[in-house]
Structure formats: C-alpha cells, structure tokens
C-alpha cells in the first residue's frame, strides 16, 4: 500500500541513504532542499591528499551539485483492486482508450491480459504484477510493472440506507415512455425494447434486483446513482440499448454514477454487462470494489461523456468492444470529493 511522506521526511531519508554509501568517517556532507517544484542537492567532502602534503596541503575540498524537477504524473482514473487474479482482460480486437492513467493492483504475472489484436491506450499504465500482449495486441505506453498497491479511494463513502420496496418486478413495456422516481426497486426493473425511461435525480436502490435494458430500450437520467446491494444485483444493457446517465452533482454521492455494495463479491455477483449503443455513457465514477465491469459485442461506451472513472475488482472488454475514459473533469458532472483525478506529483527528472 502506498505511504505518504512529508518533504522533511524525504530529505532525511535521502541524506541517510547518501551517507550510507561511503566508508569514510566522517562521510561527505549532503544538503538537500525542496522548493517551487525543484529539488536541489549538494555534497561536499574534505578529501585527504598525498603528494600535496609536502606543501602542507593535507586535504582538498570538493563538491558537487545537481537539480531535479518534480514531474507531474497522472492519477489513475481506472483502478482495479483484485489482489491476485487476472483483473484486466481486453480480448477480441477490443480497446480501452483513456485520457488518464490505468492502475492494476493484482500481483498475477498476467494481471493485465490482451489478446487477439486488442489495444490499450492511456497516459500511464502501472501493474503490480505482470502483463501479457498476445496475438498482435498493443499497449501505449508500455506497462510499468512492480507498481505499489493503491488503496480504494472511495472506501470511506457510506453505503446508502433504505427501507421497504417501493416497486417490485417493475416492467416498462415496449413502446411506453415513463419517468421514474428514486426509491427501492425489488426483484427487477426491466425496460423493454422500444420503451424510454427517464430517471429523476436521486439514488435508485436495487437490493436484490437487476436493472435490465433490453435491445432498443432507452434509459436516461441526470443526477442519479444506481446502487446494487447484493450478488443478485447488476446492470445489464443489451446490444442496441441506450444508457445515458450522469452522476449526482452534490451530496454524499456526488460524482458516483454507480455503486455496487462492498459486501457483494465478484465470485458471487454477475458482472455488470453493457452491450449498448455507441451513444451510451455512464458519466462519473463507476464503483464496484468487489465486482466486475464487462463490455461486449461491438459496443462503444462513454465516447460522449465528459469523464468516466472506474474503481472495480476487475474489468473485461470483449468482441470489438471499446471502453472510452475521457478526462474532462471541469465539465457539468463534478468529481467526488474523495477522489483526486488531477495529476499528482510523484516523480522527478534530472535537469542539471
């Protein structure tokens, strides 16, 4: 797990490490400062002389100086929490295209697995374990390995509380247009082909129920969060369905468009499957810390969203699917206060 340190702690650690590299007593003296994004380092040493001692010059002062600039590296907008299994699969000429960074916590030697002319494009790709590029697949940039495990940034967000069912086995028939209120939807909410449903702002709770959007169905909403409680809850959008949802703009769940309970494990819960129309998007954070997000069947998701970020157990893209992760965090949908998706200063480069 990542640890954070103050500048003073970093300086003391660097000075101690520098001194440990020398057998001389006393060792060379290092001076390090951090200011305005620059790290300045100097080292001085009084070096004993041999031949020059005949002219009473028994030591010679030497010194070096260098300067490094703190580099701004992107924070991940796709974070996969699975600790040991393959957790990001891109298969069958599919693509993951993001304007941000991807981070995979799994220690598996093939934690990131691409097959059959698939592609991943991001600003940075960091994997705890290893990666496999099969069958003409490509990665840009090349994934880094041996990366630290990142913690769940939304772990402190409380799960919604709710009461009795407001709706049970709710079906919107073909051809109908309905506006639905936030509430508790039990057993299932099904939107049949040709039906259109608008969700009013608020939290939609599925305690034991899937949300099904059949081919040709349409689900839209601004300021909404879908909450799936247990292993029976999942989102399923069939090929040709349209799903256009934007996360809440304020409150506890600001910026979170979907939340699958931490109690629902990926081994028990069906994956959230989106096989929808190319105009579909989930704008905001998709949060399924013990669940899997799956995109299939020649679908493109999120290409028109300002941003889409994912914190999930695992993710899979198959059969010509394309998952887009735009990174416009100044658009109409705000980012959760718990998450920093802007670049973070975590690297350095030598400038002189």
Coordinates of N, CA, C and O in Angstrom, one line a residue, residues 147-258:
X147 N 4.5 -2.1 -9.6 CA 4.0 -0.9 -9.0 C 3.3 -1.1 -7.6 O 2.9 -2.2 -7.3
X148 N 3.3 -0.1 -6.8 CA 2.7 -0.3 -5.5 C 1.2 -0.5 -5.6 O 0.5 -0.1 -6.5
X149 N 0.6 -1.2 -4.6 CA -0.8 -1.4 -4.5 C -1.5 -0.1 -4.1 O -1.0 0.5 -3.1
X150 N -2.5 0.3 -4.8 CA -3.2 1.5 -4.4 C -4.5 1.2 -3.6 O -5.1 0.2 -4.0
X151 N -4.8 1.9 -2.6 CA -5.9 1.7 -1.8 C -7.2 2.2 -2.5 O -7.1 3.1 -3.4
X152 N -8.3 1.7 -2.0 CA -9.6 2.1 -2.6 C -9.9 3.6 -2.1 O -10.1 3.9 -1.0
X153 N -10.0 4.5 -3.1 CA -10.2 5.9 -2.7 C -11.6 6.2 -2.2 O -11.8 7.3 -1.6
X154 N -12.5 5.3 -2.5 CA -13.9 5.6 -2.0 C -14.3 4.7 -0.9 O -15.5 4.6 -0.5
X155 N -13.3 4.1 -0.2 CA -13.6 3.2 0.9 C -14.4 3.8 2.0 O -15.1 3.1 2.8
X156 N -14.3 5.1 2.2 CA -15.0 5.8 3.3 C -16.4 6.3 3.0 O -17.1 6.8 3.8
X157 N -16.8 6.1 1.7 CA -18.1 6.6 1.3 C -19.1 5.6 1.9 O -19.1 4.4 1.6
X158 N -20.1 6.1 2.7 CA -21.1 5.2 3.3 C -22.0 4.6 2.2 O -22.3 5.2 1.2
X159 N -22.4 3.4 2.5 CA -23.4 2.7 1.6 C -24.8 3.3 1.9 O -25.1 3.6 3.1
X160 N -25.6 3.5 0.9 CA -27.0 4.0 1.2 C -27.8 3.2 2.1 O -27.7 1.9 2.1
X161 N -28.6 3.8 2.9 CA -29.6 3.1 3.8 C -30.9 3.2 3.1 O -31.2 4.2 2.4
X162 N -31.8 2.3 3.3 CA -33.1 2.3 2.6 C -34.1 1.5 3.4 O -33.8 0.7 4.3
X163 N -35.4 1.7 3.0 CA -36.5 1.0 3.7 C -37.1 -0.1 2.8 O -36.4 -0.8 2.0
X164 N -38.4 -0.2 2.9 CA -39.1 -1.3 2.2 C -39.2 -1.0 0.7 O -38.9 0.1 0.2
X165 N -39.6 -2.0 -0.1 CA -39.7 -1.9 -1.5 C -40.7 -0.9 -1.9 O -41.8 -0.9 -1.4
X166 N -40.4 0.0 -2.8 CA -41.3 0.9 -3.4 C -42.0 0.3 -4.7 O -43.1 0.6 -5.0
X167 N -41.2 -0.5 -5.4 CA -41.6 -1.2 -6.6 C -41.1 -2.6 -6.6 O -40.0 -2.9 -6.2
X168 N -41.9 -3.5 -7.1 CA -41.5 -4.9 -7.2 C -41.8 -5.5 -8.6 O -42.9 -5.3 -9.1
X169 N -40.8 -6.1 -9.2 CA -40.9 -6.7 -10.6 C -41.5 -5.6 -11.5 O -42.5 -5.9 -12.3
X170 N -40.9 -4.5 -11.5 CA -41.4 -3.3 -12.3 C -40.9 -3.5 -13.8 O -39.7 -3.6 -14.0
X171 N -41.9 -3.4 -14.7 CA -41.6 -3.6 -16.1 C -42.2 -2.4 -16.9 O -43.3 -2.0 -16.7
X172 N -41.4 -1.8 -17.7 CA -41.8 -0.7 -18.6 C -42.0 -1.4 -20.0 O -41.0 -1.7 -20.7
X173 N -43.2 -1.6 -20.5 CA -43.5 -2.3 -21.7 C -43.0 -1.6 -22.9 O -42.8 -0.4 -23.0
X174 N -42.9 -2.4 -24.0 CA -42.5 -1.9 -25.3 C -43.3 -0.7 -25.7 O -44.6 -0.7 -25.6
X175 N -42.7 0.3 -26.2 CA -43.4 1.5 -26.7 C -43.8 2.5 -25.7 O -44.2 3.6 -26.1
X176 N -43.7 2.2 -24.4 CA -44.1 3.2 -23.4 C -43.0 4.1 -23.0 O -41.8 3.8 -23.1
X177 N -43.4 5.3 -22.5 CA -42.4 6.3 -22.0 C -42.8 6.6 -20.6 O -43.9 7.0 -20.3
X178 N -41.8 6.5 -19.7 CA -42.1 6.7 -18.2 C -41.0 7.5 -17.6 O -39.9 7.4 -18.0
X179 N -41.4 8.3 -16.6 CA -40.5 9.0 -15.7 C -40.6 8.3 -14.3 O -41.6 8.2 -13.7
X180 N -39.4 7.9 -13.8 CA -39.4 7.2 -12.5 C -38.8 8.0 -11.4 O -37.9 8.8 -11.7
X181 N -39.2 7.8 -10.2 CA -38.7 8.4 -9.0 C -37.6 7.6 -8.3 O -37.6 6.4 -8.4
X182 N -36.7 8.2 -7.6 CA -35.8 7.5 -6.8 C -36.5 6.6 -5.8 O -37.6 6.9 -5.4
X183 N -36.0 5.5 -5.4 CA -36.6 4.6 -4.5 C -36.0 3.2 -4.5 O -34.9 3.0 -5.0
X184 N -36.7 2.2 -3.9 CA -36.2 0.9 -3.8 C -36.9 0.0 -4.8 O -38.2 -0.2 -4.7
X185 N -36.2 -0.6 -5.7 CA -36.7 -1.4 -6.8 C -36.3 -2.9 -6.5 O -35.2 -3.2 -6.6
X186 N -37.3 -3.7 -6.2 CA -37.1 -5.1 -5.8 C -37.4 -6.1 -6.9 O -38.2 -5.8 -7.8
X187 N -36.7 -7.2 -6.9 CA -36.8 -8.3 -7.9 C -36.2 -7.9 -9.2 O -35.4 -8.6 -9.7
X188 N -36.7 -6.8 -9.8 CA -36.1 -6.4 -11.1 C -36.8 -5.1 -11.5 O -37.9 -4.7 -11.1
X189 N -36.0 -4.3 -12.3 CA -36.6 -3.2 -13.1 C -36.2 -3.5 -14.5 O -35.0 -3.6 -14.9
X190 N -37.2 -3.7 -15.4 CA -36.9 -4.1 -16.8 C -37.5 -3.0 -17.7 O -38.6 -2.7 -17.6
X191 N -36.6 -2.6 -18.7 CA -37.1 -1.7 -19.7 C -37.0 -2.4 -21.0 O -36.0 -2.8 -21.5
X192 N -38.2 -2.7 -21.6 CA -38.3 -3.5 -22.8 C -37.9 -2.7 -24.0 O -37.9 -1.4 -24.0
X193 N -37.7 -3.4 -25.1 CA -37.3 -2.8 -26.4 C -38.3 -1.7 -26.8 O -39.5 -2.0 -26.8
X194 N -37.9 -0.6 -27.2 CA -38.8 0.5 -27.7 C -39.3 1.3 -26.6 O -40.0 2.3 -26.8
X195 N -39.1 1.0 -25.3 CA -39.5 1.8 -24.2 C -38.4 2.8 -23.8 O -37.2 2.6 -24.0
X196 N -38.9 4.0 -23.3 CA -38.0 5.0 -22.8 C -38.3 5.4 -21.4 O -39.4 5.6 -21.0
X197 N -37.2 5.4 -20.5 CA -37.4 5.7 -19.1 C -36.4 6.8 -18.8 O -35.2 6.8 -19.1
X198 N -37.0 7.8 -18.1 CA -36.2 8.9 -17.5 C -36.1 8.8 -16.0 O -37.2 8.7 -15.4
X199 N -34.9 8.8 -15.5 CA -34.8 8.7 -14.0 C -34.6 10.2 -13.5 O -33.8 10.9 -13.9
X200 N -35.5 10.5 -12.5 CA -35.3 11.8 -11.8 C -34.1 11.7 -10.9 O -33.7 10.6 -10.4
X201 N -33.6 12.9 -10.5 CA -32.4 12.9 -9.6 C -32.6 12.2 -8.3 O -33.6 12.3 -7.7
X202 N -31.6 11.4 -7.9 CA -31.6 10.7 -6.6 C -30.9 9.3 -6.7 O -30.3 9.0 -7.7
X203 N -31.1 8.5 -5.6 CA -30.5 7.2 -5.5 C -31.5 6.1 -5.8 O -32.6 6.1 -5.2
X204 N -31.2 5.2 -6.7 CA -32.1 4.1 -7.1 C -31.4 2.8 -6.5 O -30.3 2.4 -6.9
X205 N -32.2 2.2 -5.6 CA -31.7 1.1 -4.8 C -32.2 -0.2 -5.4 O -33.4 -0.4 -5.6
X206 N -31.3 -1.2 -5.7 CA -31.7 -2.5 -6.2 C -31.2 -3.5 -5.1 O -30.1 -4.0 -5.3
X207 N -32.0 -3.8 -4.1 CA -31.5 -4.7 -3.0 C -31.3 -6.1 -3.4 O -30.4 -6.8 -2.8
X208 N -32.1 -6.6 -4.4 CA -32.0 -8.0 -4.8 C -32.3 -8.1 -6.2 O -32.9 -9.1 -6.7
X209 N -32.0 -7.1 -7.0 CA -32.6 -7.0 -8.3 C -31.7 -6.5 -9.4 O -30.8 -5.6 -9.1
X210 N -31.8 -7.0 -10.6 CA -31.0 -6.5 -11.7 C -31.8 -5.3 -12.4 O -33.0 -5.2 -12.2
X211 N -31.1 -4.5 -13.0 CA -31.6 -3.4 -13.9 C -31.4 -3.9 -15.3 O -30.2 -4.0 -15.8
X212 N -32.4 -4.2 -16.0 CA -32.4 -4.8 -17.4 C -32.8 -3.8 -18.4 O -34.0 -3.3 -18.3
X213 N -32.0 -3.5 -19.4 CA -32.4 -2.6 -20.5 C -32.3 -3.5 -21.8 O -31.2 -3.8 -22.2
X214 N -33.4 -3.9 -22.3 CA -33.4 -4.7 -23.5 C -33.1 -4.0 -24.8 O -33.1 -2.8 -24.8
X215 N -32.8 -4.8 -25.8 CA -32.4 -4.2 -27.1 C -33.4 -3.2 -27.6 O -34.6 -3.5 -27.6
X216 N -33.0 -2.0 -27.9 CA -34.0 -0.9 -28.3 C -34.5 -0.1 -27.2 O -35.2 0.9 -27.4
X217 N -34.3 -0.5 -25.9 CA -34.7 0.3 -24.8 C -33.8 1.5 -24.5 O -32.7 1.5 -25.0
X218 N -34.4 2.4 -23.8 CA -33.6 3.7 -23.6 C -33.8 4.1 -22.1 O -34.9 4.2 -21.6
X219 N -32.6 4.3 -21.4 CA -32.6 4.8 -20.0 C -31.7 6.0 -19.9 O -30.5 6.0 -20.3
X220 N -32.3 7.1 -19.5 CA -31.6 8.4 -19.3 C -31.8 9.0 -18.0 O -32.8 8.7 -17.3
X221 N -30.9 9.8 -17.5 CA -31.1 10.5 -16.2 C -29.9 11.3 -15.9 O -28.7 10.9 -16.2
X222 N -30.1 12.4 -15.2 CA -29.1 13.3 -14.8 C -29.2 13.5 -13.3 O -30.2 13.7 -12.7
X223 N -28.0 13.4 -12.6 CA -28.1 13.5 -11.1 C -28.5 12.2 -10.4 O -29.1 12.3 -9.3
X224 N -28.2 11.1 -11.0 CA -28.7 9.8 -10.4 C -27.5 8.9 -10.1 O -26.4 9.0 -10.6
X225 N -27.7 8.0 -9.1 CA -26.8 7.0 -8.7 C -27.6 5.6 -8.6 O -28.6 5.6 -8.0
X226 N -27.1 4.6 -9.3 CA -27.6 3.3 -9.2 C -26.9 2.5 -8.1 O -25.6 2.5 -8.1
X227 N -27.6 2.0 -7.1 CA -27.0 1.2 -6.0 C -27.5 -0.2 -6.0 O -28.6 -0.5 -5.9
X228 N -26.5 -1.2 -6.2 CA -26.8 -2.6 -6.2 C -26.3 -3.2 -4.9 O -25.1 -3.0 -4.6
X229 N -27.2 -3.8 -4.1 CA -26.8 -4.2 -2.8 C -26.1 -5.6 -2.7 O -25.1 -5.7 -2.1
X230 N -26.7 -6.6 -3.3 CA -26.1 -7.9 -3.1 C -25.7 -8.6 -4.4 O -25.7 -8.0 -5.5
X231 N -25.4 -9.9 -4.4 CA -24.9 -10.6 -5.5 C -26.0 -10.8 -6.6 O -25.6 -11.1 -7.8
X232 N -27.2 -10.5 -6.3 CA -28.3 -10.6 -7.4 C -28.5 -9.3 -8.1 O -29.2 -9.3 -9.1
X233 N -27.8 -8.3 -7.7 CA -28.0 -7.0 -8.3 C -26.9 -6.7 -9.4 O -25.7 -7.0 -9.1
X234 N -27.3 -6.3 -10.6 CA -26.3 -6.0 -11.6 C -27.0 -5.2 -12.7 O -28.3 -5.1 -12.8
X235 N -26.2 -4.5 -13.5 CA -26.7 -3.7 -14.6 C -26.5 -4.6 -15.9 O -25.4 -5.1 -16.1
X236 N -27.5 -4.7 -16.7 CA -27.4 -5.4 -18.0 C -28.1 -4.6 -19.1 O -29.3 -4.5 -19.1
X237 N -27.3 -4.1 -20.0 CA -27.8 -3.4 -21.1 C -27.5 -4.1 -22.4 O -26.3 -4.3 -22.8
X238 N -28.5 -4.6 -23.1 CA -28.3 -5.5 -24.2 C -27.9 -4.7 -25.5 O -28.0 -3.4 -25.5
X239 N -27.4 -5.4 -26.5 CA -27.0 -4.7 -27.7 C -28.1 -3.9 -28.3 O -29.2 -4.4 -28.5
X240 N -27.8 -2.6 -28.6 CA -28.8 -1.7 -29.2 C -29.5 -0.9 -28.2 O -30.3 0.0 -28.5
X241 N -29.3 -1.2 -26.9 CA -29.9 -0.4 -25.9 C -29.1 0.9 -25.7 O -28.0 1.0 -26.1
X242 N -29.8 2.0 -25.2 CA -29.2 3.3 -25.0 C -29.2 3.6 -23.5 O -30.3 3.5 -22.9
X243 N -28.1 3.8 -22.9 CA -28.0 4.2 -21.5 C -27.2 5.5 -21.4 O -26.0 5.5 -21.8
X244 N -27.8 6.5 -20.9 CA -27.1 7.8 -20.7 C -27.4 8.3 -19.3 O -28.5 8.9 -19.1
X245 N -26.5 8.1 -18.4 CA -26.7 8.5 -17.0 C -25.5 9.4 -16.6 O -24.3 9.1 -16.9
X246 N -25.9 10.4 -15.8 CA -24.9 11.3 -15.2 C -25.0 11.3 -13.7 O -26.1 11.2 -13.2
X247 N -23.9 11.3 -13.0 CA -23.9 11.2 -11.5 C -24.5 12.4 -10.8 O -24.6 13.5 -11.4
X248 N -24.8 12.3 -9.5 CA -25.3 13.4 -8.8 C -24.2 14.5 -8.7 O -23.0 14.3 -8.8
X249 N -24.7 15.8 -8.7 CA -23.9 16.9 -8.7 C -23.5 17.4 -7.3 O -22.7 18.3 -7.2
X250 N -24.1 16.9 -6.3 CA -23.8 17.3 -4.9 C -24.2 16.2 -3.9 O -24.8 15.2 -4.3
X251 N -23.9 16.4 -2.7 CA -24.3 15.4 -1.6 C -23.3 14.3 -1.4 O -22.2 14.3 -2.0
X252 N -23.6 13.3 -0.6 CA -22.7 12.2 -0.3 C -22.2 11.5 -1.5 O -21.1 11.0 -1.5
X253 N -23.1 11.3 -2.5 CA -22.7 10.5 -3.7 C -22.4 11.4 -4.9 O -22.5 10.9 -6.0
X254 N -21.9 12.6 -4.6 CA -21.5 13.4 -5.7 C -20.5 12.7 -6.6 O -19.5 12.2 -6.1
X255 N -20.7 12.7 -7.9 CA -19.8 12.2 -8.8 C -19.7 10.7 -9.0 O -19.0 10.1 -9.7
X256 N -20.6 9.9 -8.2 CA -20.7 8.5 -8.3 C -22.0 8.1 -9.0 O -23.1 8.2 -8.5
X257 N -21.8 7.5 -10.2 CA -23.0 7.2 -11.0 C -23.5 5.8 -10.8 O -24.7 5.5 -10.9
X258 N -22.6 4.9 -10.3 CA -23.0 3.5 -10.0 C -22.2 3.0 -8.8 O -20.9 3.2 -8.7

